[in-house]
Tab-separated table of C-alpha atoms in Angstrom:
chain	number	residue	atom	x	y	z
H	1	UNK	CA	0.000	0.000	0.000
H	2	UNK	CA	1.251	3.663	-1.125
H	3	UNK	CA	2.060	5.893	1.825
H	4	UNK	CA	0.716	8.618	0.491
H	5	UNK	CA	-2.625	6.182	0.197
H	6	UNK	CA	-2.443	5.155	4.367
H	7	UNK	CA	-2.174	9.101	5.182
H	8	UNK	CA	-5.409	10.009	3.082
H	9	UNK	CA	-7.512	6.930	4.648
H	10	UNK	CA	-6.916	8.261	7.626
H	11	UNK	CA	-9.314	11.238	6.543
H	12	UNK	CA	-12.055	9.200	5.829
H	13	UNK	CA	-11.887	6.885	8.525
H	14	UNK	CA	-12.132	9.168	11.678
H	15	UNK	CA	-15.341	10.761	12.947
H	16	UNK	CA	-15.658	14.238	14.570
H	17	UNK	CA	-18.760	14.514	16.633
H	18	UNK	CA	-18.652	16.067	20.112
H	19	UNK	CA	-21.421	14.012	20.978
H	20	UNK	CA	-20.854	11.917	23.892
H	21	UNK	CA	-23.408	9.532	23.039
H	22	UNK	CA	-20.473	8.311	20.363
H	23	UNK	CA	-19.861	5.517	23.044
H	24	UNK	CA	-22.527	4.718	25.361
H	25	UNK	CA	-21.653	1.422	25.952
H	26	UNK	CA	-17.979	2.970	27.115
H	27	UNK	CA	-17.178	2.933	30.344
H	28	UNK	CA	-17.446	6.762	31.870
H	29	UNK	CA	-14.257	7.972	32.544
H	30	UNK	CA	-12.104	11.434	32.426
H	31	UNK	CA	-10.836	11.919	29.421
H	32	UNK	CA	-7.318	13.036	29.338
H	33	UNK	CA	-6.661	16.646	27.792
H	34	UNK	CA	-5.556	17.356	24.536
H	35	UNK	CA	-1.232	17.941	24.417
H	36	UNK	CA	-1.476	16.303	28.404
H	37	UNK	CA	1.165	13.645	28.108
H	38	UNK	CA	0.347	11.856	31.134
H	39	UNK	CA	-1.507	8.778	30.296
H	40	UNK	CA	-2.756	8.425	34.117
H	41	UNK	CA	-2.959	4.572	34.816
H	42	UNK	CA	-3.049	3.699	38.501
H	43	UNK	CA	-0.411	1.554	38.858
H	44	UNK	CA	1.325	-0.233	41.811
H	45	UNK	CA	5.281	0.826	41.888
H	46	UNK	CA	7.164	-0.734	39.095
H	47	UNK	CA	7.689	-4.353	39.710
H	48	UNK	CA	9.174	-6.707	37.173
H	49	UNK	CA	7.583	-9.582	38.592
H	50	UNK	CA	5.511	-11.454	35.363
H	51	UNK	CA	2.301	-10.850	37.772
H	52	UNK	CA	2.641	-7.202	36.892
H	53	UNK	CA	1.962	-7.119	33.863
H	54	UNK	CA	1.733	-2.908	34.302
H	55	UNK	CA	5.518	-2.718	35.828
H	56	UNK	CA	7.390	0.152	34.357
H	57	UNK	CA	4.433	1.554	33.316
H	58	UNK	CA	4.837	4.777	35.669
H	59	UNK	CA	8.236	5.329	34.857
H	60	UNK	CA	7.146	5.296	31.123
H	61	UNK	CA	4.944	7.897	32.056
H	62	UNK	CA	7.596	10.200	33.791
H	63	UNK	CA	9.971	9.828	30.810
H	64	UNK	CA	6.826	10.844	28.115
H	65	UNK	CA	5.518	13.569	30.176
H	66	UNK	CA	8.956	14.749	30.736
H	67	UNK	CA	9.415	15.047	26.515
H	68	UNK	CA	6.414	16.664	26.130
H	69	UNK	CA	8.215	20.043	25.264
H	70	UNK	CA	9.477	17.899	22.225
H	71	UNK	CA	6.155	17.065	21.433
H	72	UNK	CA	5.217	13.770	22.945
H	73	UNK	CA	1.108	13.698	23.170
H	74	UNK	CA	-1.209	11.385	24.510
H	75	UNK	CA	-4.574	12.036	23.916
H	76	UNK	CA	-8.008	9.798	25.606
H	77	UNK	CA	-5.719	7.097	25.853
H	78	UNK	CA	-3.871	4.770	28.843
H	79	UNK	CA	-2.272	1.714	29.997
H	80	UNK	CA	-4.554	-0.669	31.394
H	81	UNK	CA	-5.351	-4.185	32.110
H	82	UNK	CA	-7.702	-6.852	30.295
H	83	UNK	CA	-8.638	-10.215	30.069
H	84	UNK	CA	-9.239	-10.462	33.856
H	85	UNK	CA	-5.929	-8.575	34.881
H	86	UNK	CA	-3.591	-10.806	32.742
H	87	UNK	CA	-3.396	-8.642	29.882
H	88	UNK	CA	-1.617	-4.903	28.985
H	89	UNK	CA	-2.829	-2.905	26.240
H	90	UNK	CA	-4.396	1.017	25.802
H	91	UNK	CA	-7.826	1.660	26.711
H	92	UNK	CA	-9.740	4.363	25.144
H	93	UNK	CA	-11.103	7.219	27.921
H	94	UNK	CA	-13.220	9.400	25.779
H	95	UNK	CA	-17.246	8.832	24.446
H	96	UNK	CA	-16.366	11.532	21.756
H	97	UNK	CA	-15.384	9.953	18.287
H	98	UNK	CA	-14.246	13.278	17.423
H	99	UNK	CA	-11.328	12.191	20.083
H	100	UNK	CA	-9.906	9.088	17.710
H	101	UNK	CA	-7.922	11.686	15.886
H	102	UNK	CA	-4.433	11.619	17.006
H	103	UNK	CA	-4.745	10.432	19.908
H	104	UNK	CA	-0.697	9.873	20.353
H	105	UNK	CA	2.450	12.027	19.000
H	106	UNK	CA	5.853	10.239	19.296
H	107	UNK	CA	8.127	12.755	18.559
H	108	UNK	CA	11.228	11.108	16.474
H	109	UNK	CA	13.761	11.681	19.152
H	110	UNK	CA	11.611	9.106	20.865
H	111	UNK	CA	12.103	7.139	18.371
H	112	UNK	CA	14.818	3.976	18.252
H	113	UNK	CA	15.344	3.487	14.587
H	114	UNK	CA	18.025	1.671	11.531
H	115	UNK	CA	18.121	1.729	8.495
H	116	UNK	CA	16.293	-1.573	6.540
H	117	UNK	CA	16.822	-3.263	4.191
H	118	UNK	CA	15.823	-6.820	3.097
H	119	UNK	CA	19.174	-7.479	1.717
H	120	UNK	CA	21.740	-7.439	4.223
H	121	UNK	CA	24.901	-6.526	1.783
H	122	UNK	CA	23.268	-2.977	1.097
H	123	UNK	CA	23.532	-2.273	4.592
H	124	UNK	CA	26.485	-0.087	5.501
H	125	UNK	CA	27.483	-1.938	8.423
H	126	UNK	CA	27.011	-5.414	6.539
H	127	UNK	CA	24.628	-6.320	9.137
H	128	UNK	CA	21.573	-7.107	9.471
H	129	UNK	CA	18.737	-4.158	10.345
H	130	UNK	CA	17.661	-6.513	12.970
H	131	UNK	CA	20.969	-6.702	14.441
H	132	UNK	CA	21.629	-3.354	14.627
H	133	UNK	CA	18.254	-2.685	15.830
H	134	UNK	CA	18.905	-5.453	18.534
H	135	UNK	CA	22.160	-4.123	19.852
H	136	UNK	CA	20.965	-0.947	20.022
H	137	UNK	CA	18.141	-1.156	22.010
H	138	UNK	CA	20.139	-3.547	24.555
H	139	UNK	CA	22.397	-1.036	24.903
H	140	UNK	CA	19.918	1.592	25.705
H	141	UNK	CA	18.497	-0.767	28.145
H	142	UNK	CA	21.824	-1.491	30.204
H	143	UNK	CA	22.076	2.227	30.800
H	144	UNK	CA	19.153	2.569	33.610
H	145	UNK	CA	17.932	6.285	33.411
H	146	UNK	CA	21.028	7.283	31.579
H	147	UNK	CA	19.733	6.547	28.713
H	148	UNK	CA	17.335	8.830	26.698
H	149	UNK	CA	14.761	5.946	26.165
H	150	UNK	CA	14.899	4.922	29.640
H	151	UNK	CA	10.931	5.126	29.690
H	152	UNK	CA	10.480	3.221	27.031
H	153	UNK	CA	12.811	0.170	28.093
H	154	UNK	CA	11.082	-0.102	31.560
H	155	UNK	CA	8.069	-0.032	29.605
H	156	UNK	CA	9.547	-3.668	27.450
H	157	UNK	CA	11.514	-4.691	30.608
H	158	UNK	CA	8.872	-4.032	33.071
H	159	UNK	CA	10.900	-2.031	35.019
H	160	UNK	CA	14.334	-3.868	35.577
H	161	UNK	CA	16.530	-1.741	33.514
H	162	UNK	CA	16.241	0.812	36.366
H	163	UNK	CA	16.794	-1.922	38.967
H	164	UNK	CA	20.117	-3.110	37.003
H	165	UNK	CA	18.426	-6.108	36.794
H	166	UNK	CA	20.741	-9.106	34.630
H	167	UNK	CA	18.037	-10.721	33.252
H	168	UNK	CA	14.581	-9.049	31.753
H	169	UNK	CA	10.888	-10.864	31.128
H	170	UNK	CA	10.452	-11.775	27.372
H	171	UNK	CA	8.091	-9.445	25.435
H	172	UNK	CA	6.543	-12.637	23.327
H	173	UNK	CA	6.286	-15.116	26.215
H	174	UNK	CA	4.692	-17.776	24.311
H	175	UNK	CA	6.258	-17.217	21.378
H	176	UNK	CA	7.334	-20.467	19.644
H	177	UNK	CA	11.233	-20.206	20.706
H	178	UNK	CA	10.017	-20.312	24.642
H	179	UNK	CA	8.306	-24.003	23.989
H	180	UNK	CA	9.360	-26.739	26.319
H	181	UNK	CA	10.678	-30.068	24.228
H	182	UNK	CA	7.627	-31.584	25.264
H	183	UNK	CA	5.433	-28.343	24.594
H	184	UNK	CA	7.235	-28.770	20.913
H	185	UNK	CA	6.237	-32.300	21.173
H	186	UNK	CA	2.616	-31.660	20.559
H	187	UNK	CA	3.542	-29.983	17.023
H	188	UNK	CA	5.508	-33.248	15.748
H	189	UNK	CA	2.473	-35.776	15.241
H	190	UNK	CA	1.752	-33.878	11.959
H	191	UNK	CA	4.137	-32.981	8.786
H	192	UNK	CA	2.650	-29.029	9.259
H	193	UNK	CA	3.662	-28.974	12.615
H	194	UNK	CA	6.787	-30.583	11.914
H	195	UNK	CA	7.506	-27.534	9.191
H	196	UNK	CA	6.509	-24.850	11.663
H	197	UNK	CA	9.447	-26.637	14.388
H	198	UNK	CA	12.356	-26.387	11.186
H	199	UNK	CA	11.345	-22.736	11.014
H	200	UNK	CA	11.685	-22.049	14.275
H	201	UNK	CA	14.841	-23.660	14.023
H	202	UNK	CA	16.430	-22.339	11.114
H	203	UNK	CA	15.566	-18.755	13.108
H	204	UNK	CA	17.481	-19.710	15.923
H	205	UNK	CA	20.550	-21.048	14.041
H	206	UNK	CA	20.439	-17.572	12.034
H	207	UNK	CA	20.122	-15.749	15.585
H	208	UNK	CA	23.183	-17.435	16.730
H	209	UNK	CA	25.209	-16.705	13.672
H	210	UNK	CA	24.048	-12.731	13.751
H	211	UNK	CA	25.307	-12.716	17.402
H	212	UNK	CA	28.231	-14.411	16.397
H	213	UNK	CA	29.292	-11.958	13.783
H	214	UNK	CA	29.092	-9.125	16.625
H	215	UNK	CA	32.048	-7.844	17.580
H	216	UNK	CA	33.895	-8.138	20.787
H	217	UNK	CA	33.111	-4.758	22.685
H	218	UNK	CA	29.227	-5.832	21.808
H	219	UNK	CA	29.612	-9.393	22.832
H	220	UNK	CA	31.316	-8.494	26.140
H	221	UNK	CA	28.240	-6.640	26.788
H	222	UNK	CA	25.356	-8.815	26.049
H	223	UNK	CA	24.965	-12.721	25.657
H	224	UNK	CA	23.092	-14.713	23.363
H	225	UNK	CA	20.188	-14.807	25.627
H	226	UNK	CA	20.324	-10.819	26.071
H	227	UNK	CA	20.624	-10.876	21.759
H	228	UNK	CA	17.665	-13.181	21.819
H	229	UNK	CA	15.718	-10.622	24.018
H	230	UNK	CA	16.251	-7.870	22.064
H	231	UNK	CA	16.084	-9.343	19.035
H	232	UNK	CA	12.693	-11.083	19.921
H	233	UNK	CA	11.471	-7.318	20.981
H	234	UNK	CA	12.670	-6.189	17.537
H	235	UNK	CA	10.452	-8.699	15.839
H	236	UNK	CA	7.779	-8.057	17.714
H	237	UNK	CA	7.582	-4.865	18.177
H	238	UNK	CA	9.279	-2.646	15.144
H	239	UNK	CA	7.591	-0.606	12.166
H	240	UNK	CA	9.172	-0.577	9.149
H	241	UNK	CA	8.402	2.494	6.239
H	242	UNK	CA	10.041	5.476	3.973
H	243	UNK	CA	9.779	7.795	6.764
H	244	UNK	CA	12.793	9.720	4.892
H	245	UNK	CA	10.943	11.031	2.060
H	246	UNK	CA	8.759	12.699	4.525
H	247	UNK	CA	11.217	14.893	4.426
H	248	UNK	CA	10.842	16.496	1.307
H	249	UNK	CA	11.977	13.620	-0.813
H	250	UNK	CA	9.346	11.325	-2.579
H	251	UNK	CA	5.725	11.950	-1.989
H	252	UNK	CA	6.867	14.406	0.820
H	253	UNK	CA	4.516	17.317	-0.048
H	254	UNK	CA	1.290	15.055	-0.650
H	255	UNK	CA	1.920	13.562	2.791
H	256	UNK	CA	2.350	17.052	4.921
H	257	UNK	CA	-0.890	18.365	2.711
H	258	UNK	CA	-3.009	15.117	4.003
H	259	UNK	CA	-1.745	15.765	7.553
H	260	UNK	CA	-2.585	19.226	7.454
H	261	UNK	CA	-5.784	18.660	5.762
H	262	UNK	CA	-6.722	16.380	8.639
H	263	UNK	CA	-8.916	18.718	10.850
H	264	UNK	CA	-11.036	19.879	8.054
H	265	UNK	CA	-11.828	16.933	6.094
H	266	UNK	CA	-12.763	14.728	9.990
H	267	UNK	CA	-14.768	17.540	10.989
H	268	UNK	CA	-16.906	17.135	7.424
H	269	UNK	CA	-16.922	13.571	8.048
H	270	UNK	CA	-18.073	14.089	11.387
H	271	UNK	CA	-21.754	15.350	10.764
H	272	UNK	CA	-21.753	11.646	8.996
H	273	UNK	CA	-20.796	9.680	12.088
H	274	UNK	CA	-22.971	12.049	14.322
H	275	UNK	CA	-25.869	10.818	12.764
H	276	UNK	CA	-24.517	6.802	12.422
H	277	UNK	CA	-26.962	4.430	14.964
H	278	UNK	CA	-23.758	2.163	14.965
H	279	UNK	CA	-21.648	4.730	16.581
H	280	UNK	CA	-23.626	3.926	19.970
H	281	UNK	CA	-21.805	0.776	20.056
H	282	UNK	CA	-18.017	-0.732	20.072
H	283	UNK	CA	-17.048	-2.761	17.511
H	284	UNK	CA	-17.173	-6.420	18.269
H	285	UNK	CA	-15.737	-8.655	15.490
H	286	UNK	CA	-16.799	-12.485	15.633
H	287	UNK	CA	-12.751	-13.137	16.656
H	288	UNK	CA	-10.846	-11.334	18.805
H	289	UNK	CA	-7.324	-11.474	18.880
H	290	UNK	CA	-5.458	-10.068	21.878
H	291	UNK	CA	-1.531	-9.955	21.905
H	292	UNK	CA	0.680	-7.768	23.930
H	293	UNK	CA	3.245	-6.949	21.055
H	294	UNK	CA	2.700	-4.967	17.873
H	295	UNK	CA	4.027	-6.580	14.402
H	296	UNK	CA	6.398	-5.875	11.662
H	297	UNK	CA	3.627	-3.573	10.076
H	298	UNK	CA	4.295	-1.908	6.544
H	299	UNK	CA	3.357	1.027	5.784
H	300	UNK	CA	6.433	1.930	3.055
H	301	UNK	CA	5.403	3.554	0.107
H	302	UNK	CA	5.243	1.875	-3.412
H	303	UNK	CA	9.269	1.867	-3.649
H	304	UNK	CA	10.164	-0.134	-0.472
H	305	UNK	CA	10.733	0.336	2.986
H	306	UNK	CA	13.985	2.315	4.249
H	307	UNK	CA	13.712	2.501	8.153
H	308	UNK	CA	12.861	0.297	10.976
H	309	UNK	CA	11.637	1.811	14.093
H	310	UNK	CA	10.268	0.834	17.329
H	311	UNK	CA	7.488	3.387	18.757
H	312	UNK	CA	6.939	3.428	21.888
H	313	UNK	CA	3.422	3.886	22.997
H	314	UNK	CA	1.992	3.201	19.901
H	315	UNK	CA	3.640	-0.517	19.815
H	316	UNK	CA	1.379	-1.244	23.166
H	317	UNK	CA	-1.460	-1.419	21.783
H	318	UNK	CA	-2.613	-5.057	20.919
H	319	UNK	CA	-3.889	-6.880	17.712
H	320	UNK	CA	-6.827	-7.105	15.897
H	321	UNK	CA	-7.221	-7.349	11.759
H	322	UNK	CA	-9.622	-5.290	11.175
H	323	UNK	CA	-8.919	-2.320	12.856
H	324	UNK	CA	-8.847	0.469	10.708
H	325	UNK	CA	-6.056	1.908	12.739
H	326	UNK	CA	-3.371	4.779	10.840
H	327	UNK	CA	0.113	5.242	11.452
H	328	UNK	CA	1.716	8.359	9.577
H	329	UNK	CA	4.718	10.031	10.202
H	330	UNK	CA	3.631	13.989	10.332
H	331	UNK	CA	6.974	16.090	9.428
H	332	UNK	CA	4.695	19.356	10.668
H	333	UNK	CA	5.470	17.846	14.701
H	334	UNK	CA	8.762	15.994	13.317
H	335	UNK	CA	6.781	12.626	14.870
H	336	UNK	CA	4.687	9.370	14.255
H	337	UNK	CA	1.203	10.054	15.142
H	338	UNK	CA	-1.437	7.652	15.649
H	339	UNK	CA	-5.343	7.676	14.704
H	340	UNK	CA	-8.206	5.690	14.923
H	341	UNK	CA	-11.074	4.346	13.001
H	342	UNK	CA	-14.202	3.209	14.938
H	343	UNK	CA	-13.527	-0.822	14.233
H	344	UNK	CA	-9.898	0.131	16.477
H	345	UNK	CA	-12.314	0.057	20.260
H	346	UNK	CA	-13.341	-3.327	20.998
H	347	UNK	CA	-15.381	-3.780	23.703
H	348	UNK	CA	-14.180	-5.482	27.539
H	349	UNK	CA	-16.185	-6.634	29.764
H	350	UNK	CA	-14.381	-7.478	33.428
H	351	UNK	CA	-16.197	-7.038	36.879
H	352	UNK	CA	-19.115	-6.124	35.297
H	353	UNK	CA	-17.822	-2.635	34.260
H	354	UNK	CA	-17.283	-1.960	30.289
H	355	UNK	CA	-14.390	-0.526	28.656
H	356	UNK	CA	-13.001	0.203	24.867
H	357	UNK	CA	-9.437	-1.628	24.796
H	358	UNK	CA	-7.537	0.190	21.896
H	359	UNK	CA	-6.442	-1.942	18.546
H	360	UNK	CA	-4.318	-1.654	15.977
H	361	UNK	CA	-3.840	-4.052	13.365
H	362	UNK	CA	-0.597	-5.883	11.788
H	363	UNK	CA	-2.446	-6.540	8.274
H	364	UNK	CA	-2.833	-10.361	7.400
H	365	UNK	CA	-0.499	-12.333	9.069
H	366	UNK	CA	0.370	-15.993	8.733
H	367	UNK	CA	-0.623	-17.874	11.601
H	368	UNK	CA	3.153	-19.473	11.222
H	369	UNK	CA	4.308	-16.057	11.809
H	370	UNK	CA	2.504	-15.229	14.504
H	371	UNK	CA	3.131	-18.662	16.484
H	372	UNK	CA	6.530	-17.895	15.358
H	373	UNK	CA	7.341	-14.168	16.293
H	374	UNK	CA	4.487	-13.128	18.665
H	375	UNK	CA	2.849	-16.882	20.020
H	376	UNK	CA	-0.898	-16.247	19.570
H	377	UNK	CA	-3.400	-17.067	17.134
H	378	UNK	CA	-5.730	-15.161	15.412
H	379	UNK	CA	-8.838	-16.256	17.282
H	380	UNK	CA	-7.732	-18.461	19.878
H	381	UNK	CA	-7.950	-16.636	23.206
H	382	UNK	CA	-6.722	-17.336	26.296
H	383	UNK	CA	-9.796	-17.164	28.965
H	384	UNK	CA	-9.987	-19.286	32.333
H	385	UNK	CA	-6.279	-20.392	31.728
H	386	UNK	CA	-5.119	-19.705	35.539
H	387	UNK	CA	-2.695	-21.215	37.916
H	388	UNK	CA	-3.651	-22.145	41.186
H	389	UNK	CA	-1.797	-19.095	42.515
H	390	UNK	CA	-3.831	-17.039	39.941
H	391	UNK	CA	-0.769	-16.294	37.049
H	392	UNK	CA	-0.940	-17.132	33.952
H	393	UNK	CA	-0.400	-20.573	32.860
H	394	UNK	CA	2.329	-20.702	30.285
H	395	UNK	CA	1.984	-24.613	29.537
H	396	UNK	CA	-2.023	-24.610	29.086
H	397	UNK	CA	-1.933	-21.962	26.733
H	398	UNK	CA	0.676	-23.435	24.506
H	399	UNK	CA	-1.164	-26.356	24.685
H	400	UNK	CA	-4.355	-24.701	23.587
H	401	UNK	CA	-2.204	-22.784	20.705
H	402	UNK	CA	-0.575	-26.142	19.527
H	403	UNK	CA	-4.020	-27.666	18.808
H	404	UNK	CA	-5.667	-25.136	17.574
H	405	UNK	CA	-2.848	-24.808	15.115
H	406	UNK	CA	-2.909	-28.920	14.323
H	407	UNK	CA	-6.853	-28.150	13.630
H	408	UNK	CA	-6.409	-25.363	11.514
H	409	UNK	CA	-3.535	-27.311	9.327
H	410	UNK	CA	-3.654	-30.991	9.888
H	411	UNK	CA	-4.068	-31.815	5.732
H	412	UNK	CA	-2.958	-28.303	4.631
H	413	UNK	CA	0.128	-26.249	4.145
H	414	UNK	CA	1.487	-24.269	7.073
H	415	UNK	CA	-0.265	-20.783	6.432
């Protein structure tokens, strides 16, 4: 899809009303300001035990507030929990659709980021993007609040880069590279399992060999398991596009016009969705897919991506298909800025109080790639998997993945 094409949907898809009868069904809550920067969760003090799944969240906060002179903007959204506490993602705060419109700024000094490319001889280090990705964002990480994204790595570690901690949780817990032998086990009784295991192997091998061609300054600083982290973030987490030509280069003007163009064109669309019955009501597709990390999305241009960059923010919200969700980069703040369509607020019911969690979608992914990279399923969720000390089971939900997968592809190709 054309950049230029992704900036202009994102005038048709927003609404404008001020009508707070947008979202009845929405919980009622205060909606955060326009340019406030504080996403206001209540949070317990960072922890980076795994039954936190908010740790790190306030210093995020502190570290986005703090850049808010550089333009960092969070607008009717927050961190909060779902699926019964087990789950992080964004909710949405406001009843006003007119409120979907930008409703974050990540200014590009926020913004971890190498070059991509596909082909790892055009890089000019000869490495991969992934690598160089990888090692930087570890190195930010070892740093504590030294470092300039130290909001942003509590936010992946859960906190334990400002502990010092040696070790940090995994962003893709169940992804397929975490699997027990006998969790793997389960995927062997059929030949499309048995493909899915070689890919996941031939990934690790090609892992090993990246870390291996690091050099010895790097190495001395991180393992293989500490490459493996990062790296698994990367995957999980990064946004690849031509965010250079927004710079005056290709397409360049036509992308600050449809920016600038924004207010205008949502409040004419507004008097549309003002008078839409199905604005009273979230979207609720038949499948919902919820996964804590955001996916390789493209949104290049026709000629290719040229950057890879991790947003922070924008990269917690979770996954769903069909959101109509728009990432742009808007060289009038210098930042990424993220809007809404209507099919992006999906409605949660917990304690019998209602909420819109925010989604944003990866496109159509492979279900190999996302036991792979991420370890969900589109449309396998996770409900009344619980220990008996209330976490999350690991091994029952791999199990659940593993045969849903075997169901979906027992006489097919691996899709």
């Amino acid at each position: 899809m054309a950049y230029s094409k992704v900036a202009w949907s994102l005038i048709i898809l927003l609404g404008s009303s001020d009508d707070a009868s947008g979202f009845t069904t929405c919980r009622s809550a205060s909606v955060t300001k326009q340019h406030d920067t504080r996403l206001h969760s209540t949070t317990a003090p960072d922890d980076v035990s795994t039954k936190n799944p908010l740790g790190g969240v306030d210093s995020f906060e502190e570290w986005f507030a703090a850049n808010s002179s550089s333009g960092a903007q969070v607008n009717s959204i927050k961190h909060a929990l779902f699926s019964s506490n087990s789950l992080r993602g964004l909710e949405f705060t406001s009843t006003k659709s007119s409120d979907l419109s930008k409703v974050a700024v990540v200014p590009r000094k926020l913004v971890l980021s190498a070059p991509f490319s596909d082909d790892e001889d055009e890089q000019e280090s000869g490495r991969s993007w992934d690598t160089n990705l990888s090692v930087k964002l570890w190195q930010e990480c070892t740093k504590g609040k030294n470092s300039a994204y130290y909001g942003y790595c509590a936010l992946l570690t859960r906190g334990a880069n400002m502990e010092q901690k040696q070790t940090y949780p995994s962003t893709a817990p169940d992804a397929l590279r975490h699997w027990t032998s006998t969790q793997k086990a389960l995927l062997e009784t059929t030949e499309n399992g048995k493909k899915l295991l070689n890919v996941e192997q031939k990934q690790q091998e090609e892992w090993k060999q990246k870390y291996a061609n690091l050099n010895a300054s790097e190495k001395a600083n991180m393992s293989f398991e500490d490459f493996q982290w990062a790296m698994e973030a990367v995957h999980s987490r990064a946004f690849r596009g031509d965010f250079g030509a927004l710079d005056g280069g290709e397409g360049g003007p036509l992308r600050k016009i449809a920016s600038l163009l924004l207010p205008l064109s949502a409040l004419a669309f507004g008097i549309i969705y003002a008078s839409d019955p199905s604005m009273n009501k979230f979207y609720i597709p038949l499948s919902i897919v919820a996964a804590a990390p955001v996916a390789l999305t493209i949104i290049a241009d026709s000629k290719g991506s040229k950057e890879a960059v991790m947003l922070p923010l924008i990269d917690s919200a979770n996954h769903l298909q069909e959101a109509d969700s728009v990432i742009e980069f808007d060289p009038s703040v210098d930042g990424f800025v993220l809007s809404l369509g209507r099919k992006c607020l999906v409605k949660d019911v917990d304690d019998g109080r209602e909420r819109a969690q925010v989604c944003i979608s990866y496109g159509v992914r492979k279900d190999s790639e996302l036991l792979l990279n991420y370890g969900f399923l589109r449309g396998v969720t996770m409900d009344g998997i619980k220990s008996d000390d209330g976490d999350v089971d690991r091994s029952q939900i791999r199990q659940r993945l593993a045969e849903a997968f075997l169901e979906r592809y027992s006489s097919d190709n691996v899709k």
